[in-house]
mmCIF file of C-alpha atoms and ligand atoms in Angstrom:
data_model
loop_
_atom_site.group_PDB
_atom_site.id
_atom_site.type_symbol
_atom_site.label_atom_id
_atom_site.label_comp_id
_atom_site.label_asym_id
_atom_site.label_seq_id
_atom_site.Cartn_x
_atom_site.Cartn_y
_atom_site.Cartn_z
ATOM 1 C CA UNK A 23 16.523 11.020 0.195
ATOM 2 C CA UNK A 24 16.622 7.440 -1.084
ATOM 3 C CA UNK A 25 18.430 6.557 -4.303
ATOM 4 C CA UNK A 26 16.446 5.807 -7.445
ATOM 5 C CA UNK A 27 15.807 2.063 -7.603
ATOM 6 C CA UNK A 28 17.728 -0.051 -10.097
ATOM 7 C CA UNK A 29 15.100 -1.384 -12.466
ATOM 8 C CA UNK A 30 15.684 -3.957 -15.171
ATOM 9 C CA UNK A 31 12.990 -2.628 -17.494
ATOM 10 C CA UNK A 32 13.656 -5.291 -20.136
ATOM 11 C CA UNK A 33 13.059 -8.021 -17.556
ATOM 12 C CA UNK A 34 9.922 -6.268 -16.308
ATOM 13 C CA UNK A 35 8.523 -5.960 -19.844
ATOM 14 C CA UNK A 36 9.359 -9.623 -20.462
ATOM 15 C CA UNK A 37 7.456 -10.573 -17.287
ATOM 16 C CA UNK A 38 4.475 -8.510 -18.473
ATOM 17 C CA UNK A 39 4.557 -10.262 -21.854
ATOM 18 C CA UNK A 40 4.811 -13.657 -20.141
ATOM 19 C CA UNK A 41 1.735 -12.793 -18.066
ATOM 20 C CA UNK A 42 -0.301 -12.414 -21.290
ATOM 21 C CA UNK A 43 -0.356 -16.204 -21.363
ATOM 22 C CA UNK A 44 -2.774 -16.149 -18.416
ATOM 23 C CA UNK A 45 -5.155 -13.543 -19.822
ATOM 24 C CA UNK A 46 -8.826 -14.460 -20.214
ATOM 25 C CA UNK A 47 -10.184 -11.969 -22.728
ATOM 26 C CA UNK A 48 -12.756 -13.744 -24.932
ATOM 27 C CA UNK A 49 -14.982 -10.640 -25.141
ATOM 28 C CA UNK A 50 -12.631 -7.778 -25.929
ATOM 29 C CA UNK A 51 -9.995 -10.034 -27.466
ATOM 30 C CA UNK A 52 -7.579 -7.542 -25.952
ATOM 31 C CA UNK A 53 -5.227 -9.447 -23.661
ATOM 32 C CA UNK A 54 -3.247 -7.379 -21.176
ATOM 33 C CA UNK A 55 -0.229 -8.463 -19.148
ATOM 34 C CA UNK A 56 1.277 -6.469 -16.283
ATOM 35 C CA UNK A 57 4.344 -6.866 -14.094
ATOM 36 C CA UNK A 58 5.820 -4.921 -11.207
ATOM 37 C CA UNK A 59 9.023 -4.893 -9.211
ATOM 38 C CA UNK A 60 8.452 -5.040 -5.453
ATOM 39 C CA UNK A 61 10.781 -3.330 -2.959
ATOM 40 C CA UNK A 62 12.147 -6.695 -1.798
ATOM 41 C CA UNK A 63 13.214 -7.605 -5.351
ATOM 42 C CA UNK A 64 10.247 -9.827 -6.157
ATOM 43 C CA UNK A 65 8.477 -9.454 -9.489
ATOM 44 C CA UNK A 66 4.703 -9.877 -9.415
ATOM 45 C CA UNK A 67 2.475 -10.062 -12.458
ATOM 46 C CA UNK A 68 -1.121 -10.180 -13.567
ATOM 47 C CA UNK A 69 -3.381 -10.558 -16.586
ATOM 48 C CA UNK A 70 -6.870 -9.328 -17.352
ATOM 49 C CA UNK A 71 -9.749 -11.664 -16.529
ATOM 50 C CA UNK A 72 -12.983 -10.794 -18.296
ATOM 51 C CA UNK A 73 -16.565 -11.720 -17.497
ATOM 52 C CA UNK A 74 -19.793 -12.250 -19.464
ATOM 53 C CA UNK A 75 -21.051 -9.372 -17.329
ATOM 54 C CA UNK A 76 -18.505 -7.076 -18.964
ATOM 55 C CA UNK A 77 -18.273 -4.539 -16.158
ATOM 56 C CA UNK A 78 -17.140 -7.205 -13.724
ATOM 57 C CA UNK A 79 -13.902 -7.644 -15.698
ATOM 58 C CA UNK A 80 -10.656 -7.558 -13.739
ATOM 59 C CA UNK A 81 -7.867 -5.536 -15.309
ATOM 60 C CA UNK A 82 -4.384 -7.046 -15.324
ATOM 61 C CA UNK A 83 -3.454 -4.638 -12.532
ATOM 62 C CA UNK A 84 -6.163 -6.114 -10.311
ATOM 63 C CA UNK A 85 -4.784 -9.618 -10.530
ATOM 64 C CA UNK A 86 -1.246 -8.239 -10.097
ATOM 65 C CA UNK A 87 -2.245 -6.585 -6.819
ATOM 66 C CA UNK A 88 -3.894 -9.852 -5.778
ATOM 67 C CA UNK A 89 -0.643 -11.677 -6.406
ATOM 68 C CA UNK A 90 1.306 -8.978 -4.528
ATOM 69 C CA UNK A 91 -0.824 -9.465 -1.439
ATOM 70 C CA UNK A 92 -0.907 -13.226 -1.678
ATOM 71 C CA UNK A 93 2.870 -13.562 -1.977
ATOM 72 C CA UNK A 94 3.906 -11.400 0.947
ATOM 73 C CA UNK A 95 2.767 -7.845 0.205
ATOM 74 C CA UNK A 96 5.304 -5.020 -0.044
ATOM 75 C CA UNK A 97 5.602 -1.811 -1.940
ATOM 76 C CA UNK A 98 5.594 -1.527 -5.726
ATOM 77 C CA UNK A 99 8.672 0.195 -7.148
ATOM 78 C CA UNK A 100 8.284 -0.117 -10.926
ATOM 79 C CA UNK A 101 5.438 -1.165 -13.216
ATOM 80 C CA UNK A 102 4.989 -2.183 -16.853
ATOM 81 C CA UNK A 103 1.903 -3.226 -18.778
ATOM 82 C CA UNK A 104 1.574 -4.544 -22.343
ATOM 83 C CA UNK A 105 -1.099 -5.450 -24.858
ATOM 84 C CA UNK A 106 -1.234 -8.633 -26.906
ATOM 85 C CA UNK A 107 1.218 -7.221 -29.439
ATOM 86 C CA UNK A 108 3.687 -6.444 -26.661
ATOM 87 C CA UNK A 109 3.172 -2.680 -26.886
ATOM 88 C CA UNK A 110 3.367 -0.701 -23.659
ATOM 89 C CA UNK A 111 0.030 0.478 -22.290
ATOM 90 C CA UNK A 112 -0.844 3.014 -19.668
ATOM 91 C CA UNK A 113 -3.078 1.734 -16.865
ATOM 92 C CA UNK A 114 -6.728 2.786 -16.948
ATOM 93 C CA UNK A 115 -7.954 5.360 -14.443
ATOM 94 C CA UNK A 116 -9.202 2.835 -11.916
ATOM 95 C CA UNK A 117 -5.906 0.969 -12.065
ATOM 96 C CA UNK A 118 -3.921 4.154 -11.512
ATOM 97 C CA UNK A 119 -5.734 4.460 -8.193
ATOM 98 C CA UNK A 120 -5.185 0.792 -7.458
ATOM 99 C CA UNK A 121 -1.446 1.089 -8.130
ATOM 100 C CA UNK A 122 -1.131 4.283 -6.091
ATOM 101 C CA UNK A 123 -2.242 2.428 -2.984
ATOM 102 C CA UNK A 124 0.690 0.030 -3.222
ATOM 103 C CA UNK A 125 3.324 2.174 -4.906
ATOM 104 C CA UNK A 126 2.635 5.700 -3.732
ATOM 105 C CA UNK A 127 3.909 8.776 -5.579
ATOM 106 C CA UNK A 128 7.364 7.346 -6.374
ATOM 107 C CA UNK A 129 6.177 4.279 -8.293
ATOM 108 C CA UNK A 130 7.832 4.366 -11.719
ATOM 109 C CA UNK A 131 5.603 3.529 -14.662
ATOM 110 C CA UNK A 132 6.927 2.361 -18.016
ATOM 111 C CA UNK A 133 5.110 4.394 -20.647
ATOM 112 C CA UNK A 134 5.331 4.771 -24.421
ATOM 113 C CA UNK A 135 6.991 8.163 -23.784
ATOM 114 C CA UNK A 136 9.503 6.864 -21.256
ATOM 115 C CA UNK A 137 9.509 6.250 -17.529
ATOM 116 C CA UNK A 138 7.081 8.417 -15.593
ATOM 117 C CA UNK A 139 6.514 8.656 -11.844
ATOM 118 C CA UNK A 140 3.088 8.122 -10.370
ATOM 119 C CA UNK A 141 2.897 11.838 -9.562
ATOM 120 C CA UNK A 142 2.517 12.383 -13.320
ATOM 121 C CA UNK A 143 0.348 9.359 -14.001
ATOM 122 C CA UNK A 144 -2.125 10.289 -11.258
ATOM 123 C CA UNK A 145 -1.551 13.903 -10.187
ATOM 124 C CA UNK A 146 -3.027 15.024 -6.874
ATOM 125 C CA UNK A 147 -3.899 11.437 -6.073
ATOM 126 C CA UNK A 148 -6.332 10.591 -3.343
ATOM 127 C CA UNK A 149 -4.581 8.082 -1.128
ATOM 128 C CA UNK A 150 -4.000 6.684 2.339
ATOM 129 C CA UNK A 151 -2.618 10.085 3.422
ATOM 130 C CA UNK A 152 -6.071 11.608 2.927
ATOM 131 C CA UNK A 153 -7.619 9.346 5.535
ATOM 132 C CA UNK A 154 -6.502 11.425 8.490
ATOM 133 C CA UNK A 155 -8.099 9.230 11.132
ATOM 134 C CA UNK A 156 -5.124 7.125 12.335
ATOM 135 C CA UNK A 157 -7.449 4.220 13.022
ATOM 136 C CA UNK A 158 -8.183 4.067 9.307
ATOM 137 C CA UNK A 159 -4.790 4.990 7.875
ATOM 138 C CA UNK A 160 -2.002 2.535 7.056
ATOM 139 C CA UNK A 161 1.456 3.553 8.314
ATOM 140 C CA UNK A 162 2.591 3.549 4.700
ATOM 141 C CA UNK A 163 0.965 2.653 1.396
ATOM 142 C CA UNK A 164 0.572 -1.060 0.959
ATOM 143 C CA UNK A 165 0.563 -1.668 4.707
ATOM 144 C CA UNK A 166 -2.790 -2.416 6.265
ATOM 145 C CA UNK A 167 -3.673 -0.521 9.469
ATOM 146 C CA UNK A 168 -3.337 -2.652 12.580
HETATM 147 O O1 LIG B 15 -5.343 -0.742 -17.493
HETATM 148 C C1 LIG B 15 -5.979 -1.606 -18.134
HETATM 149 C C2 LIG B 15 -6.904 -1.275 -19.147
HETATM 150 C C3 LIG B 15 -7.616 -2.291 -19.744
HETATM 151 N N1 LIG B 15 -7.404 -3.575 -19.375
HETATM 152 C C4 LIG B 15 -8.200 -4.650 -19.978
HETATM 153 C C5 LIG B 15 -9.625 -4.686 -19.496
HETATM 154 C C6 LIG B 15 -10.310 -5.387 -20.633
HETATM 155 O O2 LIG B 15 -10.254 -6.788 -20.410
HETATM 156 C C7 LIG B 15 -9.483 -5.049 -21.855
HETATM 157 C C8 LIG B 15 -10.149 -4.054 -22.793
HETATM 158 O O3 LIG B 15 -10.496 -2.900 -22.088
HETATM 159 O O4 LIG B 15 -8.282 -4.489 -21.377
HETATM 160 C C9 LIG B 15 -6.473 -3.915 -18.428
HETATM 161 O O5 LIG B 15 -6.284 -5.080 -18.106
HETATM 162 N N2 LIG B 15 -5.791 -2.904 -17.840
HETATM 163 ZN ZN1 LIG B 16 -7.676 -0.966 -15.317
#
């Protein structure tokens, strides 16, 4: 049993708000900023990047995961996401799946009703553990199979 991680939620929310600066949301005019604590202490962030072909839009969580991978990978421990007014947002369905890959069931999500674990945000998640063929399954979430 590992101890609950120490999370500076104020700092994480501040990082999510800072990420808003990089949002490209000319169509929805709904900027989103996201930030996450990584198990090595890093904080990674992302912002939504929209497209004239609306469905091609990248949520803030997508660019956050891109930054995670491009700065050394690791496992997400805690996550926060805000709108342009700085209000906490819950990730959309697709992003819940995206976050599960890199945070697993213990990822803590900052929500308007308090901190909730991924098991509540995405119950009965489909994940790496469902790919039973070892050749296809990472050793642990966020770790690519060799
Ligand atoms: O979890 C979410 C949900 C929505 N958005 C973005 C996508 C789009 O640019 C805008 C309005 O849906 O909000 C995110 O970035 N993350
Ligand atoms: Zn999303």
